[in-house]
PDB file of C-alpha atoms in Angstrom:
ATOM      1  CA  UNK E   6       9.140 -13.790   8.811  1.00 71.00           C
ATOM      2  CA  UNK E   7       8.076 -17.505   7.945  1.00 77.00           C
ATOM      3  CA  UNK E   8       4.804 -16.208   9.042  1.00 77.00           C
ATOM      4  CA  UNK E   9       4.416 -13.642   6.471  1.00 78.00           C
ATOM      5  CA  UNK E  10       6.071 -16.038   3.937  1.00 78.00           C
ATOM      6  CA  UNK E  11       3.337 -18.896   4.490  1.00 80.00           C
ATOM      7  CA  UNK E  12       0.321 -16.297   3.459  1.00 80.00           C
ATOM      8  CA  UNK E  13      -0.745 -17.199  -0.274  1.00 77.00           C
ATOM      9  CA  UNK E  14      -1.089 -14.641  -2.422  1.00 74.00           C
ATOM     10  CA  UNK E  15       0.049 -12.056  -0.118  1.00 75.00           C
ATOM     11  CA  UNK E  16       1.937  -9.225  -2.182  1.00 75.00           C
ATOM     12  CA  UNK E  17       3.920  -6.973  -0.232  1.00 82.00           C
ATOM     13  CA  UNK E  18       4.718  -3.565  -1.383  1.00 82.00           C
ATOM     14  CA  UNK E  19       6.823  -1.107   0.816  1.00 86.00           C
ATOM     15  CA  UNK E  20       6.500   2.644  -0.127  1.00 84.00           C
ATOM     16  CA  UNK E  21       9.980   4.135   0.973  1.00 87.00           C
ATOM     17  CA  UNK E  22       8.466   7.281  -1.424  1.00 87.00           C
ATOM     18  CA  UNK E  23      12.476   8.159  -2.166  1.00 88.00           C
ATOM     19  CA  UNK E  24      15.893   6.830  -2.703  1.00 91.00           C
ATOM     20  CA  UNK E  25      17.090   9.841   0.351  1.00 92.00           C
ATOM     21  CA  UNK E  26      15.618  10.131   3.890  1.00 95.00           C
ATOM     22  CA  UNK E  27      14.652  13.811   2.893  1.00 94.00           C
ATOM     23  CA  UNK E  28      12.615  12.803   0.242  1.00 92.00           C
ATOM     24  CA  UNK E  29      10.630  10.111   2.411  1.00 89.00           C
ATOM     25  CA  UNK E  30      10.503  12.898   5.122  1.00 89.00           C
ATOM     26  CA  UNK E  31       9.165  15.183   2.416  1.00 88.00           C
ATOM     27  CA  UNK E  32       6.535  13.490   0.831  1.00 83.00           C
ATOM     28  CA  UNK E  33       5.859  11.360   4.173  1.00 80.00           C
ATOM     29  CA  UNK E  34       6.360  13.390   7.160  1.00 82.00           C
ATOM     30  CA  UNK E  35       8.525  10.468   8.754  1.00 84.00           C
ATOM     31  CA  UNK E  36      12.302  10.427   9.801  1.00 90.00           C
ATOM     32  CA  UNK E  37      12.683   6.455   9.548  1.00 90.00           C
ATOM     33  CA  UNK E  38      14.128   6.126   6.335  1.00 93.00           C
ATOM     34  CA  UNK E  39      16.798   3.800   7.640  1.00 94.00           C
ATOM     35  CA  UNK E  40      14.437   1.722  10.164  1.00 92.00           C
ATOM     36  CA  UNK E  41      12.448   0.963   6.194  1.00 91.00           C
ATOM     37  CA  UNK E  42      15.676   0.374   4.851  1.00 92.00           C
ATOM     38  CA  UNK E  43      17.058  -2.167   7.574  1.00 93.00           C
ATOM     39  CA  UNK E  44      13.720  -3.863   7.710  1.00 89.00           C
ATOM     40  CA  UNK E  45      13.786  -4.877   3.312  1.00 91.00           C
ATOM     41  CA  UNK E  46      17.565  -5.668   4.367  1.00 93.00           C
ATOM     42  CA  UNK E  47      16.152  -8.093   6.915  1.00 91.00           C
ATOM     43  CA  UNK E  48      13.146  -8.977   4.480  1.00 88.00           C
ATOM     44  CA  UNK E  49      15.617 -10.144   1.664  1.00 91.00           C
ATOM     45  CA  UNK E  50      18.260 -12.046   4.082  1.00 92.00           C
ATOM     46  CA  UNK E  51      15.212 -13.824   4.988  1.00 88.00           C
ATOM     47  CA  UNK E  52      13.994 -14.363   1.595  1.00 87.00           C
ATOM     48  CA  UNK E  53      10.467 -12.666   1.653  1.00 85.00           C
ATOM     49  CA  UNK E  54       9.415 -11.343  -1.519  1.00 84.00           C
ATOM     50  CA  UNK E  55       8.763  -7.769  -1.613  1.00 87.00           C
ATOM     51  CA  UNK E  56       8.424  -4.461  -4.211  1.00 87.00           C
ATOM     52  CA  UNK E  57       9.554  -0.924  -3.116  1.00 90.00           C
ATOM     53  CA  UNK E  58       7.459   1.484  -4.215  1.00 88.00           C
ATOM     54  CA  UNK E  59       7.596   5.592  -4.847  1.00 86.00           C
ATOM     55  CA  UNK E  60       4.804   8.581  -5.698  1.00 82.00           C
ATOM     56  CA  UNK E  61       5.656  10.390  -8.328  1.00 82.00           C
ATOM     57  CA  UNK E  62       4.678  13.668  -6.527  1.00 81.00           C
ATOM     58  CA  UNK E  63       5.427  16.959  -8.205  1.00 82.00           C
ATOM     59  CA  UNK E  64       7.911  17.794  -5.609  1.00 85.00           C
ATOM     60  CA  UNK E  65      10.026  14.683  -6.455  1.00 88.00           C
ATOM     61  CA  UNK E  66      12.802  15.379  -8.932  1.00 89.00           C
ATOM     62  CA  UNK E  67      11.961  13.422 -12.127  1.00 90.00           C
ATOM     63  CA  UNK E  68      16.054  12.226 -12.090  1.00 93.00           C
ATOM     64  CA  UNK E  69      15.584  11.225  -8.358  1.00 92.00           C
ATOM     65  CA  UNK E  70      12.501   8.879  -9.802  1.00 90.00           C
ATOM     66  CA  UNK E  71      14.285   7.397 -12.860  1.00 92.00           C
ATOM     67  CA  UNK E  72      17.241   6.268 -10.225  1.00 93.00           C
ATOM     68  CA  UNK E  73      14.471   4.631  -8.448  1.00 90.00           C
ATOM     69  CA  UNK E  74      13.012   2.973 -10.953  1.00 91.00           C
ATOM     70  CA  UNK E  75      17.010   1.956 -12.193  1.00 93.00           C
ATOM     71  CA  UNK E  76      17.600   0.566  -8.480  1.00 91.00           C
ATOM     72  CA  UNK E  77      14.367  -1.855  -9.012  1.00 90.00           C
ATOM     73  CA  UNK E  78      11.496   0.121  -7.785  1.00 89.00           C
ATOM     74  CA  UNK E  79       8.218   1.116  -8.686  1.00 85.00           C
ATOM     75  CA  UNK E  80       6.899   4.759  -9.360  1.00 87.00           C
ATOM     76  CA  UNK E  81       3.078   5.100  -8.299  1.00 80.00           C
ATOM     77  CA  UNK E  82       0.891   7.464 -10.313  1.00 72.00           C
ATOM     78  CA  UNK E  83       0.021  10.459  -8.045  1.00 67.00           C
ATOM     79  CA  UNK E  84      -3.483   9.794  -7.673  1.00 65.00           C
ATOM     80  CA  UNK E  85      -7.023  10.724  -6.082  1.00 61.00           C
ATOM     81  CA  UNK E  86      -6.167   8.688  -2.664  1.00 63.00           C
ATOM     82  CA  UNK E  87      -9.744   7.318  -2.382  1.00 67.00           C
ATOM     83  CA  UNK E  88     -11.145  10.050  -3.553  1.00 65.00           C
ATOM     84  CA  UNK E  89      -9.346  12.331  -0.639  1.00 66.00           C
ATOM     85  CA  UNK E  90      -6.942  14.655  -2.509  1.00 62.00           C
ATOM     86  CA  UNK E  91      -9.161  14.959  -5.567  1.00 59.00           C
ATOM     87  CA  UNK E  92     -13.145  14.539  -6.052  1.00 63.00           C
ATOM     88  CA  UNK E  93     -13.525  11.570  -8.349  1.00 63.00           C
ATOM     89  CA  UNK E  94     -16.731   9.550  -8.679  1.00 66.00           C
ATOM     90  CA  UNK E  95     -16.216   6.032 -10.032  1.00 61.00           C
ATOM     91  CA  UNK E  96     -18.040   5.408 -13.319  1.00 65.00           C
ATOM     92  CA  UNK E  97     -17.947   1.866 -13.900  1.00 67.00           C
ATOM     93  CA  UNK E  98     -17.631  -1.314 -11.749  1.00 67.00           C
ATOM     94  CA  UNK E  99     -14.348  -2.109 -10.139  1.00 72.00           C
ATOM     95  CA  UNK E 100     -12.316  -5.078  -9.202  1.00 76.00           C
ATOM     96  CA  UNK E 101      -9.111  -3.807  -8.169  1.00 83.00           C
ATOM     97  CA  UNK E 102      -6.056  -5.971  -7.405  1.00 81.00           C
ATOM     98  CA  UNK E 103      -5.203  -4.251  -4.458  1.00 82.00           C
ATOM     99  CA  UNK E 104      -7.759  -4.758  -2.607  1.00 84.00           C
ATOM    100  CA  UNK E 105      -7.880  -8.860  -3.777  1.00 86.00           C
ATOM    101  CA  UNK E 106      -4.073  -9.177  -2.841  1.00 84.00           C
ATOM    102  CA  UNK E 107      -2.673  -6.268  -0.867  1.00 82.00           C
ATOM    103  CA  UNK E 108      -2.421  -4.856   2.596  1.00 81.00           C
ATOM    104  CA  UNK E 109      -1.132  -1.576   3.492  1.00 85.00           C
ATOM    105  CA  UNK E 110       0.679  -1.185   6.784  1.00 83.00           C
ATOM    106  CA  UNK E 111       1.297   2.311   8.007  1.00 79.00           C
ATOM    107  CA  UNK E 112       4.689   3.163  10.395  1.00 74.00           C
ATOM    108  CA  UNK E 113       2.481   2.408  13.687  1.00 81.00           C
ATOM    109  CA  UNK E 114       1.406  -0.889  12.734  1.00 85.00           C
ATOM    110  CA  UNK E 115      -1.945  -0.376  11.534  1.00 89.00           C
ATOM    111  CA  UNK E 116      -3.239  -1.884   8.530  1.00 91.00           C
ATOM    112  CA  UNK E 117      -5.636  -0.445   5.832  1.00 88.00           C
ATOM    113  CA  UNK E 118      -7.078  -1.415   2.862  1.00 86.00           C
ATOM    114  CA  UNK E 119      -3.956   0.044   0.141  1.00 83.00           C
ATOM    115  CA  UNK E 120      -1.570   2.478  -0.389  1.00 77.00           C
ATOM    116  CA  UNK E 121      -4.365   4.217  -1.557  1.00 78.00           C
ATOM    117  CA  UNK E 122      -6.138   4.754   1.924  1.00 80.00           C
ATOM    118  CA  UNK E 123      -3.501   7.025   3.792  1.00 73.00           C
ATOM    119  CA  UNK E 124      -6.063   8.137   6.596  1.00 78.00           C
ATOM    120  CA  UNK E 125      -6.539   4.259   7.288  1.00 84.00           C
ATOM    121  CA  UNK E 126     -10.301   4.745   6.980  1.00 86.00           C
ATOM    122  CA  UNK E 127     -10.465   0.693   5.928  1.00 88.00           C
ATOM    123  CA  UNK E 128      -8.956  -0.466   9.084  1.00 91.00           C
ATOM    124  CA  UNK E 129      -8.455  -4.304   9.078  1.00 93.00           C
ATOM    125  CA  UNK E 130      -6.447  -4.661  12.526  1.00 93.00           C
ATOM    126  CA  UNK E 131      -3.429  -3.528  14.070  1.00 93.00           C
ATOM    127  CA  UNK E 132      -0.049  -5.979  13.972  1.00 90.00           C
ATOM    128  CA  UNK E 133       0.812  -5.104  17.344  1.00 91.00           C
ATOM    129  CA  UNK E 134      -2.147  -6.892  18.455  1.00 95.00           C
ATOM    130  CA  UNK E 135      -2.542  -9.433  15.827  1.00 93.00           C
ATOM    131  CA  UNK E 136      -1.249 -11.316  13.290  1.00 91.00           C
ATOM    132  CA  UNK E 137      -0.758 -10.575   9.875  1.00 87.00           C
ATOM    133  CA  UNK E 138      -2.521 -13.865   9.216  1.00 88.00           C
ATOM    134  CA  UNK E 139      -5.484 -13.104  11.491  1.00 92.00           C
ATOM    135  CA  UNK E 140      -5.775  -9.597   9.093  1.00 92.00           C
ATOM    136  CA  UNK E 141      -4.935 -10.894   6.087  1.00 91.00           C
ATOM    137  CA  UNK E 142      -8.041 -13.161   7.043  1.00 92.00           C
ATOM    138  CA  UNK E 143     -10.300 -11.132   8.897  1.00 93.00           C
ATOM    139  CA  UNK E 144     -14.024 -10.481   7.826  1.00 94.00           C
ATOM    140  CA  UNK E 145     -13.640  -7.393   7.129  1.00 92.00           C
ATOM    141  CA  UNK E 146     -11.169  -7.806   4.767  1.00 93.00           C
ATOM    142  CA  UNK E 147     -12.731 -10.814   3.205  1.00 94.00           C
ATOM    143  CA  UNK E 148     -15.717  -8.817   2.236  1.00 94.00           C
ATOM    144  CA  UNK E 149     -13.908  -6.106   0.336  1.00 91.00           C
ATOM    145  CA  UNK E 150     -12.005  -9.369  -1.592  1.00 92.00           C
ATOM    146  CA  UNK E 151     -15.544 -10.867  -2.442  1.00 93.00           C
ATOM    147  CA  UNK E 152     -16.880  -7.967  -3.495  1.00 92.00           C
ATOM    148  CA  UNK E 153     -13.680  -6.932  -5.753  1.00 90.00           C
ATOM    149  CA  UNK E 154     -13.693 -10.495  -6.910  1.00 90.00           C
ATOM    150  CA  UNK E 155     -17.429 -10.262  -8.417  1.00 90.00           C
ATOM    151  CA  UNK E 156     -16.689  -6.185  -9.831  1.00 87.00           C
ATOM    152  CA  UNK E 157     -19.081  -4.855  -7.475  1.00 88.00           C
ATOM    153  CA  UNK E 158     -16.189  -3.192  -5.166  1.00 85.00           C
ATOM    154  CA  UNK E 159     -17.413   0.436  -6.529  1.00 84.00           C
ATOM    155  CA  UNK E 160     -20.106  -0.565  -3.876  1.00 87.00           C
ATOM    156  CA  UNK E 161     -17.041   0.179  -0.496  1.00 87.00           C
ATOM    157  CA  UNK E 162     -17.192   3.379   0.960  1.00 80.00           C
ATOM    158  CA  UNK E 163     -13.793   4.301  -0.391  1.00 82.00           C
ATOM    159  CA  UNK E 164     -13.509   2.177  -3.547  1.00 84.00           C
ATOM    160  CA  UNK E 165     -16.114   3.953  -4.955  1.00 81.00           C
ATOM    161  CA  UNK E 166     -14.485   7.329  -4.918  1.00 78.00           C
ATOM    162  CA  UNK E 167     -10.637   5.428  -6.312  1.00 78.00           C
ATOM    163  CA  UNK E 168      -9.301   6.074  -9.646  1.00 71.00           C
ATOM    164  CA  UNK E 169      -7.993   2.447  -9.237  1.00 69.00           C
ATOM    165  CA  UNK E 170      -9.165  -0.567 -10.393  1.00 63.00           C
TER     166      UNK E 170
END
C-alpha cells in the first residue's frame, strides 16, 4: 500500500457499481462484491485515499443511487464508453482529467486507460506483472497524459470517440 500511496497525483476511484452484491453482479457480471468491499476496508485502515464510484444505469433503482451517494459515493453519468455503447464523434479538442490522473484496473489486474474503456482497449500493463508505479509511468501512458495535457487527446484512438473531457 505505501507503494500506491507514494505515486503523486494518482487518484484512485473504485467502481463497486452498487451498495448490494446483486446490483454489482447486475450491472458488472462479477460475484466479488465483498473481495471490493474488504479491499477499501484494507485501503482505509491503511490510509490510502480513494472514491467509490456507481453508473447510474437504467436498471439501477434511483433510491438505491441516492443511498449511494448518502454513504459518500459517486454516481457516474451512463455514458458512450469510448464511443462503444453509443456512436459519438468528438467535436472539439479534449483534455480530459482522467486520462491526466487516473488508471482503471479491471478484477484480473489489468489496467486501462478509465472507467471509460471497459474492453481495456488502452492497455497500460498488467499488476500481476508489474508495478503500479512502472504503469502509472509507462510510455504508453505518458503519451496519452502529454497529449491530454496540450488538448490534442481527441487525437487517441478511443478519446476521440468519448463524451468525456
Amino acid at each position: 500500500m505505501q507503494q500506491i500511496k507514494d505515486i503523486p497525483d494518482l487518484r484512485i476511484n473504485i467502481s463497486i457499481n452498487g451498495l448490494k452484491p446483486e446490483t454489482r453482479n447486475s450491472l458488472m457480471g462479477l460475484d466479488d462484491f465483498w473481495k471490493v468491499y474488504q479491499m477499501m476496508q484494507h485501503m482505509t485502515a491503511e490510509g490510502v485515499k480513494y472514491r467509490v464510484s456507481m453508473v447510474s444505469h437504467p436498471s439501477v433503482s434511483i433510491k438505491e443511487q441516492q443511498e449511494f451517494v448518502e454513504s459518500g459515493g459517486i454516481v457516474i453519468q451512463y455514458q458512450s464508453w469510448c464511443g462503444e455503447m453509443y456512436p459519438y464523434t468528438r467535436k472539439r479538442w479534449t483534455s480530459c482529467i482522467r486520462a491526466l490522473h487516473g488508471l482503471a484496473i479491471n478484477y484480473q489486474g489489468e489496467v486501462s486507460l478509465c472507467c471509460f474503456d471497459p474492453f481495456n482497449k488502452a492497455n497500460f500493463g498488467d499488476l500481476k506483472k508489474e508495478s503500479i508505479k512502472d504503469v502509472w509511468k509507462s510510455p504508453r501512458r505518458e503519451e496519452y497524459k502529454r497529449l491530454h495535457c496540450i488538448g490534442r487527446g481527441h487525437e487517441l484512438p478511443l478519446c476521440e470517440n468519448c463524451t468525456e473531457g
